[in-house]
Amino acid sequence: MASQPVATAVASNPQLSTLANAIKTAGLTDTLNNAQNLTVFAPTNDAFNQLGQSQINALLANKTQLTQVLEYHVVPQRLTPQNLAGTHKTMEGQNLTVTGSGEDFTVNNTASVVCGNIKTKNATVYLIDAVLTVPSSTPTPAAT
């Protein structure tokens, strides 16, 4: 994965096939591959499966909401395990909070990092065991 840009690297990892499909559906492949110095909290297939197939399908059918959810999993800076803990502004525009240290980190008190500090050409990836929920401080526009 180290020689590939992040969206391409995600697509090559069988544990992240649902995320790769979501990135492609949202039209974020080029955005993520061309950005520099990202941190991606990548929900595994098991994390998406916890949502249930009907919720996954609804998310994939609403490009605006899908893009918002995916961008909430991306921090526009490279975070190492040493500076992972803290509050970070996401690509989506709101903050997420990482707690923990060493090899034991939790994102927004809901998702645990199951594998982390994976280097790609332009990002550091942390696999997480839950899909993060975007705080609802701004109303999501209804699908038309």
Coordinates of C-alpha atoms in Angstrom, one line a residue:
M1 CA 0.0 0.0 0.0
A2 CA 3.0 2.3 0.6
S3 CA 3.6 3.1 -3.1
Q4 CA -0.1 3.8 -3.9
P5 CA -2.2 6.9 -3.3
V6 CA -4.8 6.3 -0.6
A7 CA -8.0 5.6 -2.5
T8 CA -6.1 3.1 -4.8
A9 CA -4.5 1.5 -1.7
V10 CA -7.9 1.1 0.0
A11 CA -9.3 -0.5 -3.2
S12 CA -6.5 -3.1 -3.1
N13 CA -7.3 -4.2 0.5
P14 CA -10.0 -6.9 0.6
Q15 CA -10.9 -5.8 4.2
L16 CA -11.9 -2.4 2.8
S17 CA -13.9 -3.3 -0.3
T18 CA -17.1 -1.7 1.1
L19 CA -15.3 1.5 1.8
A20 CA -13.6 1.4 -1.7
N21 CA -17.0 1.0 -3.3
A22 CA -18.4 4.0 -1.2
I23 CA -15.4 6.2 -2.2
K24 CA -16.0 5.3 -5.9
T25 CA -19.8 5.9 -5.6
A26 CA -19.2 9.3 -4.0
G27 CA -16.8 10.3 -6.7
L28 CA -14.0 10.9 -4.2
T29 CA -11.3 8.7 -5.7
D30 CA -9.4 11.5 -7.5
T31 CA -9.9 13.9 -4.6
L32 CA -8.4 11.5 -2.1
N33 CA -5.6 10.2 -4.5
N34 CA -4.5 13.8 -5.4
A35 CA -4.6 15.3 -1.9
Q36 CA -1.4 15.4 0.2
N37 CA -0.8 14.4 3.8
L38 CA -4.1 12.9 4.8
T39 CA -5.1 10.7 7.7
V40 CA -8.0 8.3 6.8
F41 CA -10.0 6.5 9.5
A42 CA -11.1 3.5 7.3
P43 CA -14.1 1.5 8.4
T44 CA -13.6 -2.2 7.7
N45 CA -16.2 -4.3 5.9
D46 CA -17.3 -5.6 9.3
A47 CA -17.8 -2.0 10.4
F48 CA -20.1 -1.3 7.5
N49 CA -21.9 -4.7 8.1
Q50 CA -22.9 -3.4 11.5
L51 CA -25.0 -0.8 9.8
G52 CA -27.1 -3.4 8.0
Q53 CA -27.5 -3.8 4.3
S54 CA -30.6 -1.5 4.0
Q55 CA -28.7 1.4 5.7
I56 CA -25.6 0.8 3.5
N57 CA -27.8 0.8 0.4
A58 CA -29.6 4.0 1.6
L59 CA -26.2 5.7 2.2
L60 CA -24.9 4.6 -1.2
A61 CA -28.0 6.0 -2.9
N62 CA -27.6 9.5 -1.3
K63 CA -24.4 10.9 -2.8
T64 CA -24.6 14.1 -0.7
Q65 CA -24.9 12.2 2.6
L66 CA -22.3 9.6 1.5
T67 CA -19.8 12.2 0.6
Q68 CA -20.4 13.9 4.0
V69 CA -19.9 10.7 5.9
L70 CA -16.8 9.7 4.0
E71 CA -15.2 13.2 4.3
Y72 CA -15.8 13.0 8.1
H73 CA -13.4 10.0 8.1
V74 CA -10.6 12.1 6.6
V75 CA -8.3 14.5 8.4
P76 CA -6.3 16.8 6.1
Q77 CA -3.0 16.2 7.8
R78 CA -0.8 13.1 8.5
L79 CA -1.2 11.9 12.1
T80 CA 1.3 9.6 13.6
P81 CA 0.4 7.5 16.7
Q82 CA 2.3 10.1 18.7
N83 CA 0.0 12.9 17.6
L84 CA -3.2 10.9 17.0
A85 CA -4.9 11.6 20.3
G86 CA -6.7 14.9 20.3
T87 CA -9.4 16.8 18.4
H88 CA -8.9 17.1 14.7
K89 CA -10.9 19.0 12.0
T90 CA -12.0 16.7 9.3
M91 CA -12.3 17.2 5.5
E92 CA -16.1 17.4 6.1
G93 CA -15.5 20.5 8.3
Q94 CA -16.4 19.2 11.8
N95 CA -14.2 17.8 14.5
L96 CA -13.6 14.2 15.6
T97 CA -11.8 13.3 18.8
V98 CA -9.3 10.5 19.2
T99 CA -8.5 9.2 22.7
G100 CA -5.9 6.6 23.8
S101 CA -2.2 6.0 23.3
G102 CA 0.3 3.4 22.2
E103 CA -1.7 0.9 20.1
D104 CA -5.1 1.5 21.8
F105 CA -7.0 4.3 20.3
T106 CA -10.8 5.1 20.1
V107 CA -12.4 7.6 17.7
N108 CA -15.4 9.6 19.0
N109 CA -15.8 7.1 21.8
T110 CA -17.4 4.7 19.3
A111 CA -14.8 3.2 16.9
S112 CA -11.7 1.4 18.0
V113 CA -8.6 1.5 15.8
V114 CA -8.0 -2.2 14.9
C115 CA -4.9 -1.6 12.8
G116 CA -3.1 1.7 12.4
N117 CA -0.2 3.7 11.1
I118 CA -0.5 2.2 7.6
K119 CA 1.4 4.3 5.1
T120 CA 0.2 5.0 1.6
K121 CA 1.8 7.4 -0.9
N122 CA -0.2 10.4 0.4
A123 CA -1.9 9.3 3.6
T124 CA -1.7 7.4 6.9
V125 CA -4.6 4.9 7.3
Y126 CA -6.1 3.7 10.6
L127 CA -8.6 0.8 10.2
I128 CA -11.6 1.2 12.5
D129 CA -14.3 -1.1 13.7
A130 CA -17.3 1.2 13.2
V131 CA -18.6 3.8 10.8
L132 CA -18.3 7.3 12.3
T133 CA -21.5 9.3 12.6
V134 CA -21.3 12.9 11.4
P135 CA -22.5 15.2 14.2
S136 CA -25.8 16.7 13.2
S137 CA -25.2 20.3 14.0
T138 CA -26.1 21.2 10.4
P139 CA -29.2 19.6 8.9
T140 CA -28.6 17.2 6.0
P141 CA -30.4 18.2 2.9
A142 CA -33.1 15.8 1.8
A143 CA -32.4 13.7 -1.2
T144 CA -34.2 14.9 -4.3

